[in-house]
Amino acid sequence: PRLQLDKNSLVIITGACNGIGRQTARLLAQRHQCKLIILDIMSTKFKEVQAELEALGSVVTCYKCDLSSENSMNDVLKEILDSGVMIDVLINNAGIVVPKSYDQQTYRDHTKTMAVNYLAPVFWTLGLKDRLKGHIVTVASVCSLFRGNNLTSYMASKHAIYGFYNCMRTELAGKNNNKLTCSMVCPYAVDTGMFTGFETRLNKVLPMLKEAEVGKVIADTVLNRDDVVFIPFWIGFVIKLSSVIPERYLDLMCGWIDTSDYKNNQSLKKE
């Protein structure tokens, strides 16, 4: 059944101060005036985001949270649990990318990417499981099933989260569970700034997605409880059909299609 949200419903969103998360939060506030808890490391944006969402009718609480730090997440989790709230929806949106070739990536690049993109969604799913009564939506990626250049740590993390929620969904179905369901949203590259420098030979037929487009799909998925949603929808079929191509030729094809140059990507300048 479709999930029903109203002003008494509570939704937690990670990484909602910018990009896809902010677009999703805006739509949920606009449509349902539901209560929102925002977890983000960008605390300087809390006032601005809170004012925007409360103007749309939501009650908003913001927590500064470093999703790469278990200590930080434990502190915030304790505050949420101590407040006694029940949670209708958890949206695992936050993510990072370090776009470097495999031999330039450091072990720290891998541990931090895995922490934010994989371990953090797992942490919140397990930490809130006794308070969650509705639905979990996790933003994965088409990279959960595919490959590309200079994205080894990112793709590994997205493969991991895709596997976790596939297994979790299977377990929930086997238990005839009526309390909790979960979805994955797998978009193509999104124009959030995180993928500055991403280019392919297919840009004219498959341009980067817009934040608002992906935010709308996530907000819709919250209600529809779809299992796995690809954006655009047809790319999921293409990826699955590619599994019949021998790996050697698929490697060559993907390497030829991907012409990305990430030298001006902001995540590299932060190092």
PDB file of C-alpha atoms in Angstrom:
ATOM      1  CA  PRO A   1       0.000   0.000   0.000  1.00  0.00           C
ATOM      2  CA  ARG A   2       1.038   3.604  -0.599  1.00  0.00           C
ATOM      3  CA  LEU A   3       2.512   5.385   2.362  1.00  0.00           C
ATOM      4  CA  GLN A   4       0.422   8.233   3.727  1.00  0.00           C
ATOM      5  CA  LEU A   5       2.222  11.301   5.095  1.00  0.00           C
ATOM      6  CA  ASP A   6       0.755  14.302   6.902  1.00  0.00           C
ATOM      7  CA  LYS A   7       1.792  17.035   9.333  1.00  0.00           C
ATOM      8  CA  ASN A   8       2.198  14.469  12.117  1.00  0.00           C
ATOM      9  CA  SER A   9       4.574  12.255  10.116  1.00  0.00           C
ATOM     10  CA  LEU A  10       8.324  12.416  10.770  1.00  0.00           C
ATOM     11  CA  VAL A  11      10.958  12.089   8.036  1.00  0.00           C
ATOM     12  CA  ILE A  12      14.733  11.965   8.609  1.00  0.00           C
ATOM     13  CA  ILE A  13      16.956  13.005   5.679  1.00  0.00           C
ATOM     14  CA  THR A  14      20.744  12.891   5.551  1.00  0.00           C
ATOM     15  CA  GLY A  15      22.548  15.532   3.501  1.00  0.00           C
ATOM     16  CA  ALA A  16      19.555  17.848   3.040  1.00  0.00           C
ATOM     17  CA  CYS A  17      21.356  21.203   3.095  1.00  0.00           C
ATOM     18  CA  ASN A  18      22.246  20.984  -0.588  1.00  0.00           C
ATOM     19  CA  GLY A  19      21.511  19.252  -3.849  1.00  0.00           C
ATOM     20  CA  ILE A  20      19.173  16.287  -4.111  1.00  0.00           C
ATOM     21  CA  GLY A  21      18.482  16.121  -0.385  1.00  0.00           C
ATOM     22  CA  ARG A  22      17.352  19.726  -0.245  1.00  0.00           C
ATOM     23  CA  GLN A  23      15.119  19.287  -3.288  1.00  0.00           C
ATOM     24  CA  THR A  24      13.560  16.211  -1.677  1.00  0.00           C
ATOM     25  CA  ALA A  25      13.012  17.968   1.657  1.00  0.00           C
ATOM     26  CA  ARG A  26      11.413  20.934  -0.120  1.00  0.00           C
ATOM     27  CA  LEU A  27       8.959  18.676  -1.964  1.00  0.00           C
ATOM     28  CA  LEU A  28       8.022  16.731   1.169  1.00  0.00           C
ATOM     29  CA  ALA A  29       7.406  19.971   3.069  1.00  0.00           C
ATOM     30  CA  GLN A  30       5.396  21.423   0.188  1.00  0.00           C
ATOM     31  CA  ARG A  31       3.256  18.341  -0.329  1.00  0.00           C
ATOM     32  CA  HIS A  32       2.743  17.036   3.215  1.00  0.00           C
ATOM     33  CA  GLN A  33       3.947  19.659   5.741  1.00  0.00           C
ATOM     34  CA  CYS A  34       5.517  16.693   7.554  1.00  0.00           C
ATOM     35  CA  LYS A  35       8.031  17.068  10.365  1.00  0.00           C
ATOM     36  CA  LEU A  36      11.625  16.907   9.136  1.00  0.00           C
ATOM     37  CA  ILE A  37      14.881  16.011  10.854  1.00  0.00           C
ATOM     38  CA  ILE A  38      17.921  17.004   8.824  1.00  0.00           C
ATOM     39  CA  LEU A  39      21.337  15.449   9.423  1.00  0.00           C
ATOM     40  CA  ASP A  40      24.164  17.312   7.728  1.00  0.00           C
ATOM     41  CA  ILE A  41      27.741  18.412   8.349  1.00  0.00           C
ATOM     42  CA  MET A  42      27.050  21.855   6.795  1.00  0.00           C
ATOM     43  CA  SER A  43      25.673  23.509   9.926  1.00  0.00           C
ATOM     44  CA  THR A  44      26.242  26.997   8.480  1.00  0.00           C
ATOM     45  CA  LYS A  45      23.261  26.355   6.193  1.00  0.00           C
ATOM     46  CA  PHE A  46      20.859  25.216   8.910  1.00  0.00           C
ATOM     47  CA  LYS A  47      19.137  28.597   9.422  1.00  0.00           C
ATOM     48  CA  GLU A  48      18.592  29.094   5.700  1.00  0.00           C
ATOM     49  CA  VAL A  49      17.275  25.566   5.098  1.00  0.00           C
ATOM     50  CA  GLN A  50      15.114  25.576   8.218  1.00  0.00           C
ATOM     51  CA  ALA A  51      13.513  28.901   7.259  1.00  0.00           C
ATOM     52  CA  GLU A  52      12.803  27.699   3.730  1.00  0.00           C
ATOM     53  CA  LEU A  53      11.158  24.449   4.849  1.00  0.00           C
ATOM     54  CA  GLU A  54       9.208  25.954   7.734  1.00  0.00           C
ATOM     55  CA  ALA A  55       7.787  28.566   5.339  1.00  0.00           C
ATOM     56  CA  LEU A  56       6.272  25.600   3.490  1.00  0.00           C
ATOM     57  CA  GLY A  57       4.596  24.319   6.651  1.00  0.00           C
ATOM     58  CA  SER A  58       7.041  21.797   8.126  1.00  0.00           C
ATOM     59  CA  VAL A  59       8.516  21.704  11.613  1.00  0.00           C
ATOM     60  CA  VAL A  60      12.266  21.261  11.108  1.00  0.00           C
ATOM     61  CA  THR A  61      15.036  20.075  13.428  1.00  0.00           C
ATOM     62  CA  CYS A  62      18.664  20.133  12.274  1.00  0.00           C
ATOM     63  CA  TYR A  63      21.549  18.145  13.724  1.00  0.00           C
ATOM     64  CA  LYS A  64      25.174  18.638  12.767  1.00  0.00           C
ATOM     65  CA  CYS A  65      26.411  15.162  11.933  1.00  0.00           C
ATOM     66  CA  ASP A  66      29.613  13.873  10.333  1.00  0.00           C
ATOM     67  CA  LEU A  67      28.553  10.688   8.550  1.00  0.00           C
ATOM     68  CA  SER A  68      32.158   9.526   8.305  1.00  0.00           C
ATOM     69  CA  SER A  69      32.435   9.504  12.122  1.00  0.00           C
ATOM     70  CA  GLU A  70      30.771   6.805  14.202  1.00  0.00           C
ATOM     71  CA  ASN A  71      31.169   8.980  17.324  1.00  0.00           C
ATOM     72  CA  SER A  72      29.353  11.881  15.684  1.00  0.00           C
ATOM     73  CA  MET A  73      26.534   9.618  14.498  1.00  0.00           C
ATOM     74  CA  ASN A  74      26.230   7.991  17.942  1.00  0.00           C
ATOM     75  CA  ASP A  75      25.856  11.400  19.598  1.00  0.00           C
ATOM     76  CA  VAL A  76      23.061  12.412  17.215  1.00  0.00           C
ATOM     77  CA  LEU A  77      21.376   9.006  17.401  1.00  0.00           C
ATOM     78  CA  LYS A  78      21.239   9.273  21.203  1.00  0.00           C
ATOM     79  CA  GLU A  79      19.560  12.688  20.970  1.00  0.00           C
ATOM     80  CA  ILE A  80      16.954  11.375  18.532  1.00  0.00           C
ATOM     81  CA  LEU A  81      16.228   8.240  20.580  1.00  0.00           C
ATOM     82  CA  ASP A  82      16.078  10.196  23.850  1.00  0.00           C
ATOM     83  CA  SER A  83      13.436  12.465  22.318  1.00  0.00           C
ATOM     84  CA  GLY A  84      11.127   9.426  22.100  1.00  0.00           C
ATOM     85  CA  VAL A  85       9.965  10.102  18.529  1.00  0.00           C
ATOM     86  CA  MET A  86       8.631   7.482  16.123  1.00  0.00           C
ATOM     87  CA  ILE A  87       9.930   7.769  12.557  1.00  0.00           C
ATOM     88  CA  ASP A  88       7.847   7.267   9.430  1.00  0.00           C
ATOM     89  CA  VAL A  89      10.572   7.608   6.811  1.00  0.00           C
ATOM     90  CA  LEU A  90      14.374   7.494   6.688  1.00  0.00           C
ATOM     91  CA  ILE A  91      15.994   8.890   3.538  1.00  0.00           C
ATOM     92  CA  ASN A  92      19.688   8.013   3.184  1.00  0.00           C
ATOM     93  CA  ASN A  93      20.664  10.663   0.683  1.00  0.00           C
ATOM     94  CA  ALA A  94      24.132  11.948   1.640  1.00  0.00           C
ATOM     95  CA  GLY A  95      27.077  10.805  -0.442  1.00  0.00           C
ATOM     96  CA  ILE A  96      30.598  11.729  -1.488  1.00  0.00           C
ATOM     97  CA  VAL A  97      32.852  10.953  -4.442  1.00  0.00           C
ATOM     98  CA  VAL A  98      36.636  11.104  -4.840  1.00  0.00           C
ATOM     99  CA  PRO A  99      37.156  10.957  -8.629  1.00  0.00           C
ATOM    100  CA  LYS A 100      40.709   9.671  -9.044  1.00  0.00           C
ATOM    101  CA  SER A 101      42.225   6.718 -10.867  1.00  0.00           C
ATOM    102  CA  TYR A 102      42.581   3.531  -8.813  1.00  0.00           C
ATOM    103  CA  ASP A 103      46.344   4.010  -8.387  1.00  0.00           C
ATOM    104  CA  GLN A 104      45.924   7.601  -7.157  1.00  0.00           C
ATOM    105  CA  GLN A 105      43.221   6.754  -4.628  1.00  0.00           C
ATOM    106  CA  THR A 106      44.471   6.384  -1.075  1.00  0.00           C
ATOM    107  CA  TYR A 107      43.266   3.936   1.528  1.00  0.00           C
ATOM    108  CA  ARG A 108      41.729   6.941   3.321  1.00  0.00           C
ATOM    109  CA  ASP A 109      39.790   7.828   0.156  1.00  0.00           C
ATOM    110  CA  HIS A 110      38.268   4.363   0.259  1.00  0.00           C
ATOM    111  CA  THR A 111      37.511   4.272   3.989  1.00  0.00           C
ATOM    112  CA  LYS A 112      35.869   7.710   4.004  1.00  0.00           C
ATOM    113  CA  THR A 113      33.820   7.026   0.858  1.00  0.00           C
ATOM    114  CA  MET A 114      32.719   3.673   2.229  1.00  0.00           C
ATOM    115  CA  ALA A 115      31.889   5.274   5.586  1.00  0.00           C
ATOM    116  CA  VAL A 116      29.588   7.957   4.118  1.00  0.00           C
ATOM    117  CA  ASN A 117      28.066   6.037   1.215  1.00  0.00           C
ATOM    118  CA  TYR A 118      27.697   2.588   2.771  1.00  0.00           C
ATOM    119  CA  LEU A 119      28.325   2.422   6.509  1.00  0.00           C
ATOM    120  CA  ALA A 120      26.304   5.537   7.395  1.00  0.00           C
ATOM    121  CA  PRO A 121      23.055   4.262   5.787  1.00  0.00           C
ATOM    122  CA  VAL A 122      23.616   0.934   7.533  1.00  0.00           C
ATOM    123  CA  PHE A 123      24.221   2.737  10.848  1.00  0.00           C
ATOM    124  CA  TRP A 124      20.972   4.711  10.646  1.00  0.00           C
ATOM    125  CA  THR A 125      18.965   1.723   9.451  1.00  0.00           C
ATOM    126  CA  LEU A 126      20.125  -0.405  12.379  1.00  0.00           C
ATOM    127  CA  GLY A 127      20.176   2.398  14.938  1.00  0.00           C
ATOM    128  CA  LEU A 128      16.613   3.489  14.202  1.00  0.00           C
ATOM    129  CA  LYS A 129      15.082   0.090  13.433  1.00  0.00           C
ATOM    130  CA  ASP A 130      12.973  -0.002  16.591  1.00  0.00           C
ATOM    131  CA  ARG A 131      11.562   3.471  15.900  1.00  0.00           C
ATOM    132  CA  LEU A 132      10.992   3.104  12.143  1.00  0.00           C
ATOM    133  CA  LYS A 133       7.425   2.252  11.253  1.00  0.00           C
ATOM    134  CA  GLY A 134       7.195   3.099   7.565  1.00  0.00           C
ATOM    135  CA  HIS A 135       9.782   3.217   4.830  1.00  0.00           C
ATOM    136  CA  ILE A 136      13.493   3.623   4.066  1.00  0.00           C
ATOM    137  CA  VAL A 137      14.692   5.190   0.814  1.00  0.00           C
ATOM    138  CA  THR A 138      18.404   5.009   0.010  1.00  0.00           C
ATOM    139  CA  VAL A 139      20.028   6.883  -2.844  1.00  0.00           C
ATOM    140  CA  ALA A 140      22.303   4.396  -4.579  1.00  0.00           C
ATOM    141  CA  SER A 141      23.424   4.901  -8.202  1.00  0.00           C
ATOM    142  CA  VAL A 142      23.553   3.291 -11.620  1.00  0.00           C
ATOM    143  CA  CYS A 143      27.140   2.724 -10.471  1.00  0.00           C
ATOM    144  CA  SER A 144      25.688   0.084  -8.136  1.00  0.00           C
ATOM    145  CA  LEU A 145      25.511  -2.172 -11.182  1.00  0.00           C
ATOM    146  CA  PHE A 146      27.987  -0.729 -13.628  1.00  0.00           C
ATOM    147  CA  ARG A 147      31.542   0.605 -13.958  1.00  0.00           C
ATOM    148  CA  GLY A 148      33.500   3.621 -15.159  1.00  0.00           C
ATOM    149  CA  ASN A 149      36.817   5.445 -15.000  1.00  0.00           C
ATOM    150  CA  ASN A 150      38.262   7.109 -11.876  1.00  0.00           C
ATOM    151  CA  LEU A 151      35.462   6.018  -9.561  1.00  0.00           C
ATOM    152  CA  THR A 152      36.730   2.869  -7.836  1.00  0.00           C
ATOM    153  CA  SER A 153      35.934   3.934  -4.253  1.00  0.00           C
ATOM    154  CA  TYR A 154      32.584   5.455  -5.202  1.00  0.00           C
ATOM    155  CA  MET A 155      31.448   2.479  -7.245  1.00  0.00           C
ATOM    156  CA  ALA A 156      32.563   0.007  -4.586  1.00  0.00           C
ATOM    157  CA  SER A 157      30.490   1.854  -1.979  1.00  0.00           C
ATOM    158  CA  LYS A 158      27.426   1.917  -4.228  1.00  0.00           C
ATOM    159  CA  HIS A 159      27.765  -1.790  -5.037  1.00  0.00           C
ATOM    160  CA  ALA A 160      27.878  -2.406  -1.276  1.00  0.00           C
ATOM    161  CA  ILE A 161      24.763  -0.409  -0.387  1.00  0.00           C
ATOM    162  CA  TYR A 162      22.839  -1.971  -3.281  1.00  0.00           C
ATOM    163  CA  GLY A 163      23.696  -5.429  -1.941  1.00  0.00           C
ATOM    164  CA  PHE A 164      22.755  -4.538   1.635  1.00  0.00           C
ATOM    165  CA  TYR A 165      19.271  -3.289   0.821  1.00  0.00           C
ATOM    166  CA  ASN A 166      18.576  -6.095  -1.661  1.00  0.00           C
ATOM    167  CA  CYS A 167      19.270  -8.588   1.114  1.00  0.00           C
ATOM    168  CA  MET A 168      17.315  -6.573   3.672  1.00  0.00           C
ATOM    169  CA  ARG A 169      14.310  -6.314   1.358  1.00  0.00           C
ATOM    170  CA  THR A 170      14.417 -10.083   0.812  1.00  0.00           C
ATOM    171  CA  GLU A 171      14.481 -10.712   4.561  1.00  0.00           C
ATOM    172  CA  LEU A 172      11.582  -8.331   5.181  1.00  0.00           C
ATOM    173  CA  ALA A 173       9.492 -10.004   2.466  1.00  0.00           C
ATOM    174  CA  GLY A 174      10.219 -13.458   3.896  1.00  0.00           C
ATOM    175  CA  LYS A 175       8.992 -12.405   7.321  1.00  0.00           C
ATOM    176  CA  ASN A 176       5.643 -11.199   5.933  1.00  0.00           C
ATOM    177  CA  ASN A 177       6.612  -7.852   7.403  1.00  0.00           C
ATOM    178  CA  ASN A 178       3.935  -5.158   7.295  1.00  0.00           C
ATOM    179  CA  LYS A 179       5.773  -2.588   9.393  1.00  0.00           C
ATOM    180  CA  LEU A 180       8.830  -1.610   7.359  1.00  0.00           C
ATOM    181  CA  THR A 181       9.707  -1.495   3.670  1.00  0.00           C
ATOM    182  CA  CYS A 182      12.726  -0.171   1.783  1.00  0.00           C
ATOM    183  CA  SER A 183      13.544   1.244  -1.639  1.00  0.00           C
ATOM    184  CA  MET A 184      16.652   2.143  -3.594  1.00  0.00           C
ATOM    185  CA  VAL A 185      16.815   5.015  -6.055  1.00  0.00           C
ATOM    186  CA  CYS A 186      19.593   4.591  -8.629  1.00  0.00           C
ATOM    187  CA  PRO A 187      20.164   7.757 -10.657  1.00  0.00           C
ATOM    188  CA  TYR A 188      22.573   8.367 -13.484  1.00  0.00           C
ATOM    189  CA  ALA A 189      25.108  11.174 -12.841  1.00  0.00           C
ATOM    190  CA  VAL A 190      23.420  14.226 -11.288  1.00  0.00           C
ATOM    191  CA  ASP A 191      24.422  17.841 -11.850  1.00  0.00           C
ATOM    192  CA  THR A 192      25.011  18.674  -8.173  1.00  0.00           C
ATOM    193  CA  GLY A 193      28.637  19.755  -8.545  1.00  0.00           C
ATOM    194  CA  MET A 194      29.814  16.477  -7.057  1.00  0.00           C
ATOM    195  CA  PHE A 195      30.417  15.116 -10.562  1.00  0.00           C
ATOM    196  CA  THR A 196      31.989  18.187 -12.132  1.00  0.00           C
ATOM    197  CA  GLY A 197      34.102  16.908 -15.019  1.00  0.00           C
ATOM    198  CA  PHE A 198      31.911  13.912 -15.804  1.00  0.00           C
ATOM    199  CA  GLU A 199      31.623  13.455 -19.574  1.00  0.00           C
ATOM    200  CA  THR A 200      30.688  10.618 -21.903  1.00  0.00           C
ATOM    201  CA  ARG A 201      30.355  10.156 -25.638  1.00  0.00           C
ATOM    202  CA  LEU A 202      26.614   9.832 -25.001  1.00  0.00           C
ATOM    203  CA  ASN A 203      26.088  13.314 -23.525  1.00  0.00           C
ATOM    204  CA  LYS A 204      23.647  14.367 -26.235  1.00  0.00           C
ATOM    205  CA  VAL A 205      21.322  11.414 -25.689  1.00  0.00           C
ATOM    206  CA  LEU A 206      22.029  10.934 -21.979  1.00  0.00           C
ATOM    207  CA  PRO A 207      22.829  14.271 -20.298  1.00  0.00           C
ATOM    208  CA  MET A 208      23.424  14.631 -16.573  1.00  0.00           C
ATOM    209  CA  LEU A 209      20.266  14.679 -14.492  1.00  0.00           C
ATOM    210  CA  LYS A 210      18.975  17.777 -12.687  1.00  0.00           C
ATOM    211  CA  GLU A 211      18.702  17.876  -8.892  1.00  0.00           C
ATOM    212  CA  ALA A 212      14.985  18.714  -8.970  1.00  0.00           C
ATOM    213  CA  GLU A 213      14.247  15.759 -11.261  1.00  0.00           C
ATOM    214  CA  VAL A 214      15.914  13.280  -8.902  1.00  0.00           C
ATOM    215  CA  GLY A 215      14.417  14.922  -5.803  1.00  0.00           C
ATOM    216  CA  LYS A 216      10.929  14.459  -7.247  1.00  0.00           C
ATOM    217  CA  VAL A 217      11.548  10.764  -7.940  1.00  0.00           C
ATOM    218  CA  ILE A 218      12.758  10.254  -4.363  1.00  0.00           C
ATOM    219  CA  ALA A 219       9.735  12.070  -2.918  1.00  0.00           C
ATOM    220  CA  ASP A 220       7.443   9.928  -5.104  1.00  0.00           C
ATOM    221  CA  THR A 221       9.280   6.737  -4.117  1.00  0.00           C
ATOM    222  CA  VAL A 222       8.649   7.503  -0.439  1.00  0.00           C
ATOM    223  CA  LEU A 223       4.924   7.170  -1.120  1.00  0.00           C
ATOM    224  CA  ASN A 224       4.988   4.425  -3.767  1.00  0.00           C
ATOM    225  CA  ARG A 225       7.413   2.136  -1.902  1.00  0.00           C
ATOM    226  CA  ASP A 226       8.939   0.906  -5.158  1.00  0.00           C
ATOM    227  CA  ASP A 227      11.704  -1.659  -4.697  1.00  0.00           C
ATOM    228  CA  VAL A 228      14.369  -0.258  -7.057  1.00  0.00           C
ATOM    229  CA  VAL A 229      13.970   2.863  -9.190  1.00  0.00           C
ATOM    230  CA  PHE A 230      16.427   3.783 -11.955  1.00  0.00           C
ATOM    231  CA  ILE A 231      16.663   7.319 -13.340  1.00  0.00           C
ATOM    232  CA  PRO A 232      16.045   7.458 -16.235  1.00  0.00           C
ATOM    233  CA  PHE A 233      13.884   4.346 -15.911  1.00  0.00           C
ATOM    234  CA  TRP A 234      15.218   2.650 -19.069  1.00  0.00           C
ATOM    235  CA  ILE A 235      18.851   2.674 -17.993  1.00  0.00           C
ATOM    236  CA  GLY A 236      18.202  -0.195 -15.608  1.00  0.00           C
ATOM    237  CA  PHE A 237      17.203  -2.414 -18.520  1.00  0.00           C
ATOM    238  CA  VAL A 238      20.288  -1.385 -20.494  1.00  0.00           C
ATOM    239  CA  ILE A 239      22.620  -2.188 -17.603  1.00  0.00           C
ATOM    240  CA  LYS A 240      21.038  -5.577 -16.988  1.00  0.00           C
ATOM    241  CA  LEU A 241      21.131  -6.448 -20.691  1.00  0.00           C
ATOM    242  CA  SER A 242      24.834  -5.560 -20.756  1.00  0.00           C
ATOM    243  CA  SER A 243      25.478  -8.549 -18.493  1.00  0.00           C
ATOM    244  CA  VAL A 244      25.404 -10.795 -21.578  1.00  0.00           C
ATOM    245  CA  ILE A 245      28.439  -8.982 -23.037  1.00  0.00           C
ATOM    246  CA  PRO A 246      31.769 -10.678 -22.214  1.00  0.00           C
ATOM    247  CA  GLU A 247      33.592  -8.771 -19.476  1.00  0.00           C
ATOM    248  CA  ARG A 248      36.642  -8.020 -21.602  1.00  0.00           C
ATOM    249  CA  TYR A 249      34.558  -6.263 -24.254  1.00  0.00           C
ATOM    250  CA  LEU A 250      32.409  -4.523 -21.658  1.00  0.00           C
ATOM    251  CA  ASP A 251      35.563  -3.079 -20.056  1.00  0.00           C
ATOM    252  CA  LEU A 252      36.739  -1.731 -23.401  1.00  0.00           C
ATOM    253  CA  MET A 253      33.314  -0.325 -24.242  1.00  0.00           C
ATOM    254  CA  CYS A 254      32.892   1.448 -20.888  1.00  0.00           C
ATOM    255  CA  GLY A 255      36.398   2.870 -21.054  1.00  0.00           C
ATOM    256  CA  TRP A 256      35.722   4.237 -24.541  1.00  0.00           C
ATOM    257  CA  ILE A 257      32.362   5.786 -23.614  1.00  0.00           C
ATOM    258  CA  ASP A 258      33.660   7.513 -20.466  1.00  0.00           C
ATOM    259  CA  THR A 259      35.685  10.624 -21.389  1.00  0.00           C
ATOM    260  CA  SER A 260      35.550  12.340 -17.986  1.00  0.00           C
ATOM    261  CA  ASP A 261      38.172  14.817 -16.824  1.00  0.00           C
ATOM    262  CA  TYR A 262      37.835  15.562 -13.113  1.00  0.00           C
ATOM    263  CA  LYS A 263      40.801  17.926 -12.702  1.00  0.00           C
ATOM    264  CA  ASN A 264      38.507  20.836 -11.734  1.00  0.00           C
ATOM    265  CA  ASN A 265      36.322  18.777  -9.403  1.00  0.00           C
ATOM    266  CA  GLN A 266      35.866  20.503  -6.048  1.00  0.00           C
ATOM    267  CA  SER A 267      36.353  17.318  -4.023  1.00  0.00           C
ATOM    268  CA  LEU A 268      39.948  17.127  -5.259  1.00  0.00           C
ATOM    269  CA  LYS A 269      40.590  20.749  -4.328  1.00  0.00           C
ATOM    270  CA  LYS A 270      39.470  20.084  -0.743  1.00  0.00           C
ATOM    271  CA  GLU A 271      42.334  17.669  -0.175  1.00  0.00           C
TER     272      GLU A 271
END
